């Protein structure tokens, strides 16, 4: 979208550049049907208002003259002089001969504005509001510039809610790279330590647990409702910026479609609403008019052309996340077909593919090398049906009455390892195949799943693997973002920087350049490079870089000077912990690189 910017609604204390969310404001009266606000009793309010109105009417009907007004002011000043000194918080200051004076309790008399606790309406709010909690998280992000250490820790706040099984749901971006997570119930002054059970980056959902029994006392978990429809009222509840207590905003469902999940760089079903979703709302529930949870607030769209556009994660995606965790004991992700496709709306394009007038579908342009469909689906095939559901030329399938949705929605309803029946048109003939769906392998991972970056230091050259957060740091290598992996464990390796030393003179300005080969062997991943360096017996180590650059180091000298470079830069090790766990360095060369022998921890 032009001039627009996505943002996740993280807590207000997170860095503004990374954790921003637009302020979308609207109010709806529909929430009045959900919960009754507390009523605060004021003494004789109606009588007081009546007296004020009568006085104003009298003054309006009989305007005072200037002289009358002056006489009344003088009279008032005389009364003020005879009165006691001004009061402060229920006490009055009595002037005496002492320097500081003394205080005594006031007699308010007929003051009708005093708030009395015993006359407060103690009717409770809707019980489901008590299941909404505030999430406090301390983050320590990885440092991609100095991968052997972390960044300075910071704190953020978000929202969450209790579900069955004594668990709490919130957003993944609320607890990413966490070092400590705490939750607090509404109206309570105690923060309880929470454990992160699972994080789903693609769907931006995290599952927490709290061991303390006191946290669950007297609270009913929320119940989930079905997917809402257009114009259905929704109410978002959470702890956004602007205060410390719970906040309620209302709106309606304005759109339901497969949308972009910013945090996971994925495409899943999303519900657009016009209720305000601000920083800190992340992870809070969205309710329908029955008090059922129909989604989780997670992001909004802001920009010059965007107003009141917020998004919630629907129950379809929530169920998939929870079912995945219960099936596998961990989050495994959403599957994909592993194909790149193109719309077939052009008549000439359809005719060239020998499609009949009543046939519709999308054109398969490429099959990912790591996809199980590699040998079943071919480039140039027309995908007609997915699980016997017809696919339109624009790539949509029937959804609900009067609605259509991207056929990717059907894929996202599956679990990794399940099969799907695909109907294809190939050279004018109908072909039916069954393919297994699995979590896609990304050449450049979107997240590193809470781990520290992998790195390897050789004679001052710092090698690391490329991921999306690294691209955000480096601001280069954008072409690598959309590359396809040739095998499951493939990584892109770069020289991120050079720690200056006499041995690497002339290479100091090398930064963020891809490494292609080592001594004529194509690099498979960082672990592979580490093994090649460790087992190198040649006189020289030659690193073939992108842009036809070449780095050559004398092997013995490079290995001898590396510990001194580490000491000079206060670096504890020449490689990350995951590479220290590498199995036997014995390798067997193959066309695409060596295959590791032994097991990995």
Coordinates of C-alpha atoms in Angstrom, one line a residue:
X1 CA 0.0 0.0 0.0
X2 CA 1.4 3.4 -0.9
X3 CA 2.3 5.8 1.9
X4 CA 1.2 3.2 4.5
X5 CA 3.2 1.5 7.1
X6 CA 2.4 -1.6 9.2
X7 CA 3.2 -1.7 12.8
X8 CA 2.7 -4.2 15.7
X9 CA 1.2 -2.8 18.8
X10 CA 3.9 -3.5 21.4
X11 CA 4.1 -1.8 24.8
X12 CA 5.0 1.8 25.1
X13 CA 8.4 1.2 26.7
X14 CA 9.7 -0.7 23.6
X15 CA 11.9 1.2 21.1
X16 CA 9.7 3.5 19.1
X17 CA 11.4 2.7 15.8
X18 CA 10.8 -1.1 16.2
X19 CA 7.7 -1.3 18.3
X20 CA 5.2 1.3 17.0
X21 CA 1.5 1.2 16.5
X22 CA -0.9 3.7 15.1
X23 CA -3.6 5.3 17.3
X24 CA -6.9 4.4 15.8
X25 CA -9.8 5.9 17.7
X26 CA -13.5 5.1 17.6
X27 CA -16.2 4.5 20.1
X28 CA -19.3 2.3 20.0
X29 CA -22.2 1.9 22.4
X30 CA -22.4 -1.8 21.7
X31 CA -20.1 -2.6 24.7
X32 CA -22.8 -1.3 27.0
X33 CA -24.5 -4.6 26.4
X34 CA -21.4 -6.5 27.5
X35 CA -20.6 -5.0 30.8
X36 CA -22.1 -2.4 33.2
X37 CA -19.7 0.3 34.3
X38 CA -19.4 1.1 38.0
X39 CA -21.7 3.8 39.1
X40 CA -20.4 6.5 41.5
X41 CA -23.0 8.0 43.8
X42 CA -22.9 11.8 44.5
X43 CA -24.9 13.3 47.3
X44 CA -27.9 15.3 46.3
X45 CA -26.7 15.6 42.7
X46 CA -30.1 16.2 41.3
X47 CA -31.0 18.8 43.9
X48 CA -27.8 20.6 43.4
X49 CA -28.2 20.7 39.6
X50 CA -31.7 22.0 40.0
X51 CA -30.5 24.8 42.3
X52 CA -27.8 25.7 39.8
X53 CA -30.3 25.8 36.9
X54 CA -32.7 27.9 38.9
X55 CA -30.0 30.3 39.9
X56 CA -28.8 30.6 36.3
X57 CA -32.4 31.2 35.1
X58 CA -32.9 33.8 37.7
X59 CA -29.7 35.6 36.8
X60 CA -30.6 35.5 33.1
X61 CA -34.1 36.9 33.7
X62 CA -32.9 39.7 36.1
X63 CA -29.5 40.9 35.1
X64 CA -27.7 42.7 37.9
X65 CA -26.6 46.3 37.6
X66 CA -23.0 47.2 37.9
X67 CA -23.7 48.9 41.3
X68 CA -25.6 45.8 42.6
X69 CA -22.8 43.6 41.5
X70 CA -20.2 45.8 43.2
X71 CA -22.3 45.8 46.5
X72 CA -22.5 42.0 46.3
X73 CA -18.8 41.6 45.8
X74 CA -18.0 43.9 48.7
X75 CA -20.4 41.9 50.9
X76 CA -18.8 38.7 49.8
X77 CA -15.4 40.0 50.6
X78 CA -16.6 40.9 54.1
X79 CA -17.9 37.4 54.6
X80 CA -14.6 36.0 53.3
X81 CA -12.6 38.1 55.8
X82 CA -14.7 36.7 58.6
X83 CA -14.4 33.2 57.4
X84 CA -11.6 30.8 58.3
X85 CA -8.5 30.2 56.2
X86 CA -8.8 28.0 53.1
X87 CA -8.9 24.3 53.6
X88 CA -6.7 21.5 52.2
X89 CA -7.9 17.9 51.8
X90 CA -10.5 17.9 54.5
X91 CA -8.6 20.0 57.0
X92 CA -8.4 23.8 57.6
X93 CA -5.5 25.9 58.6
X94 CA -6.2 27.9 61.7
X95 CA -4.1 31.0 62.0
X96 CA -2.6 31.7 65.4
X97 CA 0.4 33.3 66.9
X98 CA 2.7 30.4 66.1
X99 CA 4.8 30.4 62.9
X100 CA 3.2 27.4 61.3
X101 CA -0.4 27.5 62.6
X102 CA -2.4 24.4 63.4
X103 CA -5.0 22.2 61.6
X104 CA -8.3 20.8 62.6
X105 CA -10.9 18.7 60.7
X106 CA -13.5 20.6 58.7
X107 CA -17.2 20.3 59.1
X108 CA -18.5 20.2 55.6
X109 CA -22.1 20.9 56.4
X110 CA -24.3 21.0 53.4
X111 CA -21.5 20.3 50.8
X112 CA -23.3 18.0 48.4
X113 CA -20.4 17.0 46.2
X114 CA -18.6 14.8 48.7
X115 CA -18.0 11.2 47.4
X116 CA -19.1 8.5 49.9
X117 CA -17.6 5.0 49.7
X118 CA -20.6 3.3 51.3
X119 CA -23.0 4.6 48.6
X120 CA -20.9 3.3 45.7
X121 CA -22.7 0.8 43.4
X122 CA -20.7 -2.4 43.9
X123 CA -22.2 -4.1 40.9
X124 CA -19.4 -6.1 39.2
X125 CA -18.2 -5.6 35.6
X126 CA -18.7 -8.3 33.1
X127 CA -16.8 -11.4 34.5
X128 CA -14.8 -12.0 31.4
X129 CA -12.9 -8.7 31.9
X130 CA -11.2 -10.2 34.9
X131 CA -9.5 -12.8 32.6
X132 CA -7.6 -10.0 30.8
X133 CA -4.1 -9.5 32.2
X134 CA -1.3 -7.1 31.7
X135 CA 2.0 -8.6 30.4
X136 CA 5.4 -7.2 31.5
X137 CA 8.4 -8.4 29.6
X138 CA 12.1 -7.8 29.8
X139 CA 13.8 -8.3 26.4
X140 CA 17.4 -8.8 25.5
X141 CA 17.7 -8.6 21.7
X142 CA 20.6 -10.2 19.8
X143 CA 23.4 -7.9 18.6
X144 CA 24.0 -8.5 14.9
X145 CA 26.8 -6.1 14.8
X146 CA 28.6 -7.9 17.6
X147 CA 27.0 -11.4 17.5
X148 CA 29.0 -12.7 20.5
X149 CA 27.1 -10.4 22.9
X150 CA 23.5 -9.2 23.4
X151 CA 22.1 -5.7 23.3
X152 CA 21.1 -3.7 26.4
X153 CA 17.9 -5.0 27.9
X154 CA 14.7 -3.1 27.8
X155 CA 11.1 -3.5 29.0
X156 CA 7.8 -3.5 27.3
X157 CA 4.2 -4.0 28.3
X158 CA 1.4 -5.8 26.5
X159 CA -1.9 -7.6 27.1
X160 CA -3.0 -11.2 27.4
X161 CA -5.9 -13.3 28.6
X162 CA -6.6 -16.5 30.4
X163 CA -7.8 -19.6 28.5
X164 CA -8.6 -23.2 29.5
X165 CA -5.8 -25.4 30.9
X166 CA -4.5 -22.6 33.1
X167 CA -2.7 -20.9 30.2
X168 CA -2.4 -17.4 29.0
X169 CA -2.4 -16.2 25.3
X170 CA -0.6 -13.1 24.1
X171 CA 1.3 -11.9 21.0
X172 CA 4.7 -13.4 20.0
X173 CA 6.2 -10.0 19.6
X174 CA 5.3 -9.2 23.2
X175 CA 7.7 -11.8 24.6
X176 CA 10.2 -12.2 21.8
X177 CA 13.8 -12.5 23.1
X178 CA 12.5 -12.5 26.6
X179 CA 14.6 -12.8 29.7
X180 CA 11.7 -12.5 32.1
X181 CA 7.9 -12.4 31.7
X182 CA 5.4 -11.4 34.4
X183 CA 1.7 -11.0 34.3
X184 CA -0.7 -9.0 36.5
X185 CA -4.4 -9.4 37.0
X186 CA -6.9 -6.6 36.8
X187 CA -7.2 -4.8 40.1
X188 CA -4.4 -6.8 41.7
X189 CA -1.1 -5.4 43.0
X190 CA 0.9 -8.6 42.5
X191 CA 2.9 -9.5 39.4
X192 CA 3.3 -13.3 38.8
X193 CA 6.2 -14.8 37.0
X194 CA 5.1 -16.6 33.7
X195 CA 6.8 -19.3 31.7
X196 CA 6.8 -19.1 27.9
X197 CA 5.5 -22.5 26.6
X198 CA 5.5 -21.8 22.9
X199 CA 6.0 -18.9 20.4
X200 CA 4.5 -18.9 17.0
X201 CA 6.3 -16.1 15.0
X202 CA 4.3 -16.7 11.8
X203 CA 0.9 -16.3 13.5
X204 CA 2.2 -13.8 16.2
X205 CA 0.9 -15.9 19.1
X206 CA 2.6 -17.0 22.3
X207 CA 1.4 -19.4 25.0
X208 CA 2.3 -18.7 28.7
X209 CA 1.8 -20.6 31.9
X210 CA 1.7 -19.4 35.5
X211 CA 2.5 -21.8 38.3
X212 CA 1.2 -19.7 41.2
X213 CA -2.2 -20.9 42.3
X214 CA -3.2 -17.5 43.6
X215 CA -3.1 -16.1 40.0
X216 CA -5.9 -18.4 38.9
X217 CA -8.1 -18.0 42.0
X218 CA -11.7 -16.9 41.3
X219 CA -11.2 -16.3 37.5
X220 CA -13.0 -18.1 34.7
X221 CA -11.1 -18.6 31.4
X222 CA -12.4 -17.0 28.3
X223 CA -14.5 -18.9 25.8
X224 CA -13.9 -18.7 22.1
X225 CA -16.5 -17.7 19.6
X226 CA -16.8 -18.3 15.9
X227 CA -15.4 -16.2 13.1
X228 CA -17.4 -12.9 13.1
X229 CA -19.1 -11.5 10.0
X230 CA -19.0 -8.1 8.4
X231 CA -20.5 -5.3 10.5
X232 CA -20.5 -7.5 13.6
X233 CA -19.7 -5.4 16.7
X234 CA -16.4 -6.2 18.4
X235 CA -14.8 -4.8 21.6
X236 CA -11.0 -4.8 22.1
X237 CA -9.9 -5.0 25.8
X238 CA -6.3 -4.5 27.0
X239 CA -3.7 -2.2 28.6
X240 CA -2.7 0.3 25.9
X241 CA -0.7 3.5 26.4
X242 CA -2.4 6.4 28.2
X243 CA -2.9 4.8 31.6
X244 CA -2.3 1.8 33.8
X245 CA -5.8 0.4 34.1
X246 CA -7.8 -1.7 31.7
X247 CA -9.0 0.0 28.5
X248 CA -12.0 -0.8 26.3
X249 CA -12.5 0.3 22.7
X250 CA -15.4 -0.7 20.4
X251 CA -15.9 -1.0 16.7
X252 CA -17.2 -3.3 13.9
X253 CA -15.7 -5.9 11.6
X254 CA -14.9 -4.1 8.4
X255 CA -13.1 -6.8 6.4
X256 CA -12.1 -10.5 6.5
X257 CA -9.3 -11.8 4.2
X258 CA -5.9 -13.3 4.0
X259 CA -3.6 -10.5 5.2
X260 CA 0.0 -9.9 5.9
X261 CA 1.2 -10.7 9.4
X262 CA 4.0 -8.2 9.9
X263 CA 5.9 -9.9 12.7
X264 CA 6.0 -13.3 10.9
X265 CA 6.2 -12.0 7.3
X266 CA 3.4 -14.5 6.6
X267 CA 0.0 -14.5 4.9
X268 CA -2.8 -15.8 7.1
X269 CA -6.5 -15.1 7.7
X270 CA -7.0 -11.8 9.5
X271 CA -10.0 -9.7 10.6
X272 CA -9.9 -5.9 10.0
X273 CA -11.8 -3.8 12.5
X274 CA -12.2 -0.1 13.1
X275 CA -11.8 -0.2 16.9
X276 CA -8.7 1.6 18.3
X277 CA -5.6 -0.7 18.6
X278 CA -2.8 1.2 20.3
X279 CA 0.6 0.4 21.7
X280 CA 0.1 -2.0 24.6
X281 CA -3.1 -3.5 23.1
X282 CA -1.1 -6.4 21.7
X283 CA -2.2 -9.7 22.9
X284 CA -5.5 -8.4 24.3
X285 CA -8.8 -10.2 23.4
X286 CA -11.5 -9.0 21.1
X287 CA -15.1 -9.8 22.2
X288 CA -18.3 -10.2 20.3
X289 CA -21.7 -9.0 21.7
X290 CA -22.0 -12.3 23.5
X291 CA -18.8 -11.9 25.5
X292 CA -17.0 -14.6 23.5
X293 CA -13.4 -14.0 22.4
X294 CA -13.3 -13.8 18.6
X295 CA -9.6 -12.8 18.2
X296 CA -6.4 -11.3 19.5
X297 CA -5.4 -7.7 18.8
X298 CA -2.0 -7.7 17.1
X299 CA -1.3 -4.9 14.6
X300 CA -2.7 -1.8 12.9
X301 CA -2.0 0.1 9.7
X302 CA -1.0 3.7 9.9
X303 CA -0.1 6.3 7.3
X304 CA -1.3 9.3 5.5
X305 CA -4.0 7.3 3.7
X306 CA -5.0 5.0 6.5
X307 CA -7.4 5.7 9.4
X308 CA -9.0 3.4 11.9
X309 CA -7.5 0.2 10.5
X310 CA -6.7 -2.4 13.1
X311 CA -6.4 -6.2 12.9
X312 CA -7.1 -9.1 15.1
X313 CA -6.0 -12.7 14.8
X314 CA -9.2 -14.8 14.3
X315 CA -10.1 -18.0 16.2
X316 CA -9.3 -20.1 13.1
X317 CA -5.6 -19.2 13.5
X318 CA -5.7 -19.5 17.3
X319 CA -7.1 -23.0 17.1
X320 CA -4.4 -24.0 14.6
X321 CA -1.7 -22.7 17.0
X322 CA -3.1 -24.5 20.0
X323 CA -3.8 -27.7 18.2
X324 CA -0.2 -27.7 16.8
X325 CA 1.2 -27.3 20.3
X326 CA -1.0 -30.1 21.7
X327 CA -0.1 -32.5 18.8
X328 CA 3.6 -32.0 18.9
X329 CA 4.4 -30.5 22.3
X330 CA 5.8 -27.5 20.6
X331 CA 5.0 -25.0 17.8
X332 CA 5.9 -26.4 14.3
X333 CA 4.4 -23.8 12.1
X334 CA 2.0 -23.5 9.2
X335 CA 2.5 -25.6 6.1
X336 CA 2.9 -24.5 2.5
X337 CA 2.6 -26.0 -0.9
X338 CA 6.0 -24.7 -2.0
X339 CA 5.0 -23.3 -5.3
X340 CA 5.1 -19.8 -6.9
X341 CA 2.0 -19.1 -9.0
X342 CA 0.5 -16.5 -11.3
X343 CA -3.0 -15.3 -12.0
X344 CA -4.7 -16.4 -15.3
X345 CA -7.0 -13.5 -16.1
X346 CA -5.6 -12.9 -19.5
X347 CA -7.5 -14.8 -22.3
X348 CA -4.4 -15.2 -24.5
X349 CA -2.5 -16.7 -21.6
X350 CA -5.2 -19.2 -20.8
X351 CA -5.5 -20.1 -24.5
X352 CA -1.8 -20.8 -24.7
X353 CA -2.1 -23.2 -21.9
X354 CA -4.9 -25.1 -23.7
X355 CA -7.5 -24.2 -21.1
X356 CA -11.2 -24.7 -22.0
X357 CA -13.6 -21.8 -21.5
X358 CA -15.1 -23.4 -18.4
X359 CA -11.8 -24.2 -16.8
X360 CA -10.2 -21.8 -14.2
X361 CA -7.1 -21.9 -12.1
X362 CA -3.7 -20.4 -11.5
X363 CA -0.4 -21.0 -13.3
X364 CA 2.5 -22.7 -11.5
X365 CA 5.6 -20.8 -12.3
X366 CA 8.1 -22.5 -10.0
X367 CA 8.3 -25.3 -7.5
X368 CA 10.6 -24.8 -4.5
X369 CA 13.5 -27.3 -4.5
X370 CA 12.8 -28.2 -0.8
X371 CA 9.1 -28.8 -1.4
X372 CA 7.6 -32.4 -1.3
X373 CA 5.7 -31.4 -4.5
X374 CA 9.0 -31.0 -6.5
X375 CA 8.6 -34.2 -8.4
X376 CA 4.8 -34.1 -8.6
X377 CA 4.0 -30.6 -9.8
X378 CA 5.8 -29.0 -12.7
X379 CA 6.3 -25.4 -13.8
X380 CA 3.7 -24.6 -16.4
X381 CA 1.0 -26.7 -14.8
X382 CA -2.4 -25.1 -14.1
X383 CA -3.7 -25.7 -10.6
X384 CA -7.5 -26.2 -11.0
X385 CA -8.6 -27.6 -7.7
X386 CA -7.2 -27.9 -4.1
X387 CA -8.9 -30.7 -2.1
X388 CA -11.7 -30.7 -4.7
X389 CA -12.4 -27.0 -4.2
X390 CA -12.2 -25.0 -7.5
X391 CA -9.6 -22.2 -7.7
X392 CA -10.5 -19.1 -9.7
X393 CA -8.3 -17.4 -12.2
X394 CA -7.5 -14.7 -9.6
X395 CA -6.4 -17.4 -7.1
X396 CA -9.5 -17.3 -4.9
X397 CA -11.9 -19.9 -3.6
X398 CA -15.5 -19.7 -2.2
X399 CA -15.4 -18.6 1.5
X400 CA -18.8 -17.7 2.9
X401 CA -22.0 -16.4 1.4
X402 CA -21.1 -13.6 -1.0
X403 CA -17.4 -13.8 -0.1
X404 CA -14.2 -15.2 -1.7
X405 CA -10.8 -15.6 -0.2
X406 CA -7.3 -16.5 -1.4
X407 CA -6.8 -20.3 -1.8
X408 CA -3.8 -20.0 0.5
X409 CA -6.4 -20.0 3.3
X410 CA -7.1 -23.7 2.5
X411 CA -3.4 -24.5 2.8
X412 CA -3.1 -22.7 6.1
X413 CA -5.9 -24.9 7.6
X414 CA -3.7 -28.0 7.2
X415 CA -1.0 -29.2 9.5
X416 CA 2.6 -30.0 8.6
X417 CA 2.8 -33.6 7.4
X418 CA -0.8 -33.8 6.1
X419 CA -1.6 -34.4 2.4
X420 CA -3.7 -32.5 -0.1
X421 CA -5.2 -33.6 -3.4
X422 CA -4.3 -31.4 -6.3
X423 CA -6.0 -31.3 -9.7
X424 CA -3.8 -30.0 -12.5
X425 CA -4.0 -29.2 -16.2
X426 CA -0.9 -30.3 -17.9
X427 CA -0.6 -30.1 -21.7
X428 CA -4.3 -30.0 -22.0
X429 CA -4.8 -33.1 -19.8
X430 CA -6.2 -33.4 -16.3
X431 CA -3.7 -34.8 -13.8
X432 CA -4.5 -35.5 -10.1
X433 CA -1.7 -35.8 -7.5
X434 CA -1.4 -36.0 -3.8
X435 CA 1.3 -34.0 -2.2
X436 CA 2.5 -33.7 1.4
X437 CA 2.5 -30.2 3.0
X438 CA 5.3 -29.1 5.2
X439 CA 6.6 -26.0 6.9
X440 CA 8.5 -24.0 4.2
X441 CA 12.3 -23.8 4.3
X442 CA 13.4 -20.2 4.0
X443 CA 16.8 -19.3 2.6
X444 CA 16.7 -16.2 4.8
X445 CA 14.8 -17.1 8.0
X446 CA 12.4 -14.5 9.3
X447 CA 13.2 -15.2 12.9
X448 CA 16.0 -16.9 14.8
X449 CA 13.6 -18.2 17.4
X450 CA 15.1 -16.5 20.5
X451 CA 18.6 -17.8 19.7
X452 CA 21.8 -15.8 19.4
X453 CA 23.2 -15.3 15.9
X454 CA 25.8 -17.8 14.7
X455 CA 29.2 -16.5 13.9
X456 CA 32.7 -17.7 13.1
X457 CA 35.9 -15.6 13.4
X458 CA 39.0 -16.5 11.2
X459 CA 42.0 -14.1 11.4
X460 CA 39.7 -11.2 12.2
X461 CA 37.1 -12.0 9.5
X462 CA 33.7 -12.3 11.1
X463 CA 31.4 -14.7 9.3
X464 CA 27.7 -15.0 10.1
X465 CA 24.5 -16.4 8.6
X466 CA 21.9 -14.1 7.1
X467 CA 18.4 -13.7 8.5
X468 CA 15.7 -11.0 8.2
X469 CA 16.7 -9.2 11.4
X470 CA 20.3 -9.1 10.0
X471 CA 19.0 -7.5 6.8
X472 CA 17.2 -4.9 8.8
X473 CA 20.5 -4.1 10.5
X474 CA 22.7 -4.3 7.4
X475 CA 20.1 -2.6 5.0
X476 CA 21.7 -4.4 2.1
X477 CA 21.4 -7.8 0.4
X478 CA 17.7 -7.1 -0.3
X479 CA 17.8 -9.5 -3.3
X480 CA 18.6 -12.3 -0.8
X481 CA 15.2 -11.8 1.0
X482 CA 13.3 -13.6 -1.7
X483 CA 15.8 -16.4 -2.6
X484 CA 14.8 -20.1 -2.6
X485 CA 16.7 -22.7 -0.6
X486 CA 18.2 -25.6 -2.6
X487 CA 18.3 -27.9 0.5
X488 CA 16.9 -27.8 4.0
X489 CA 19.9 -26.6 5.9
X490 CA 21.2 -24.1 3.4
X491 CA 22.3 -20.7 4.7
X492 CA 23.6 -17.5 3.2
X493 CA 26.9 -16.6 4.8
X494 CA 28.4 -13.1 4.8
X495 CA 31.6 -11.4 6.0
X496 CA 29.9 -9.0 8.3
X497 CA 33.0 -7.1 9.3
X498 CA 36.8 -7.4 9.6
X499 CA 38.6 -6.9 13.0
X500 CA 41.7 -5.1 12.0
X501 CA 45.0 -6.8 12.3
X502 CA 48.3 -7.0 10.4
X503 CA 47.3 -10.3 8.9
X504 CA 44.2 -8.9 7.2
X505 CA 45.7 -5.7 5.8
X506 CA 43.8 -4.6 2.7
X507 CA 40.6 -6.4 3.7
X508 CA 39.4 -3.9 6.4
X509 CA 36.7 -2.4 4.3
X510 CA 34.9 -5.7 3.5
X511 CA 31.5 -5.6 5.1
X512 CA 28.3 -7.6 4.5
X513 CA 29.5 -9.4 1.4
X514 CA 28.3 -12.9 0.6
X515 CA 30.7 -15.9 0.8
X516 CA 30.4 -18.2 -2.2
X517 CA 33.2 -20.8 -1.8
X518 CA 36.1 -21.9 0.4
X519 CA 39.1 -23.3 -1.4
X520 CA 36.9 -24.2 -4.4
X521 CA 34.1 -25.9 -2.3
X522 CA 30.7 -24.3 -2.4
X523 CA 29.6 -23.2 1.1
X524 CA 26.5 -25.0 2.4
X525 CA 26.0 -23.3 5.8
X526 CA 28.1 -21.7 8.6
X527 CA 28.7 -25.1 10.3
X528 CA 30.1 -26.4 7.0
X529 CA 32.4 -23.4 6.7
X530 CA 33.7 -24.0 10.2
X531 CA 34.5 -27.6 9.5
X532 CA 36.3 -26.7 6.2
X533 CA 38.4 -24.1 8.1
X534 CA 39.2 -26.5 11.0
X535 CA 40.2 -29.3 8.6
X536 CA 42.1 -27.1 6.2
X537 CA 45.7 -28.3 5.6
X538 CA 46.4 -26.3 2.5
X539 CA 49.1 -23.5 2.6
X540 CA 46.4 -20.9 2.0
X541 CA 42.8 -20.3 2.8
X542 CA 40.9 -18.8 -0.1
X543 CA 37.4 -17.2 0.4
X544 CA 35.6 -16.5 -2.8
X545 CA 33.2 -13.6 -2.1
X546 CA 30.4 -12.0 -4.0
X547 CA 31.2 -9.5 -6.7
X548 CA 34.2 -11.6 -7.7
X549 CA 36.2 -10.6 -4.6
X550 CA 38.9 -12.9 -3.3
X551 CA 40.3 -13.1 0.2
X552 CA 43.5 -15.1 0.8
X553 CA 45.1 -15.9 4.1
X554 CA 48.1 -18.0 5.0
X555 CA 46.6 -21.0 6.9
X556 CA 49.1 -21.4 9.7
X557 CA 49.4 -17.7 10.4
X558 CA 45.7 -17.1 10.4
X559 CA 45.0 -19.9 12.9
X560 CA 47.9 -18.7 15.1
X561 CA 46.8 -15.0 15.2
X562 CA 43.1 -15.6 15.8
X563 CA 43.3 -16.0 19.6
X564 CA 45.2 -12.7 19.9
X565 CA 42.6 -10.9 17.9
X566 CA 39.9 -12.3 20.1
X567 CA 41.8 -11.2 23.2
X568 CA 42.3 -7.7 21.8
X569 CA 38.5 -7.3 21.1
X570 CA 37.4 -9.0 24.4
X571 CA 35.6 -11.8 22.5
X572 CA 35.2 -15.0 24.5
X573 CA 35.3 -17.5 21.6
X574 CA 36.1 -17.7 17.9
X575 CA 32.6 -19.2 17.2
X576 CA 29.1 -19.2 18.6
X577 CA 27.9 -21.9 21.0
X578 CA 26.0 -23.8 18.3
X579 CA 29.1 -24.3 16.3
X580 CA 31.1 -25.4 19.4
X581 CA 28.6 -28.4 19.5
X582 CA 29.6 -29.5 16.0
X583 CA 30.1 -33.2 15.6
X584 CA 33.1 -34.8 14.0
X585 CA 34.6 -32.6 11.3
X586 CA 34.8 -35.6 8.9
X587 CA 32.9 -34.8 5.7
X588 CA 32.2 -36.4 2.4
X589 CA 32.3 -34.1 -0.6
X590 CA 29.3 -34.1 -2.9
X591 CA 28.0 -31.9 -5.7
X592 CA 26.2 -29.5 -3.4
X593 CA 28.8 -29.6 -0.7
X594 CA 29.8 -32.1 1.9
X595 CA 27.4 -34.2 4.0
X596 CA 28.2 -34.2 7.7
X597 CA 29.0 -37.5 9.3
X598 CA 27.8 -38.2 12.9
X599 CA 25.1 -36.6 15.0
X600 CA 24.4 -33.0 16.0
X601 CA 23.5 -32.0 19.5

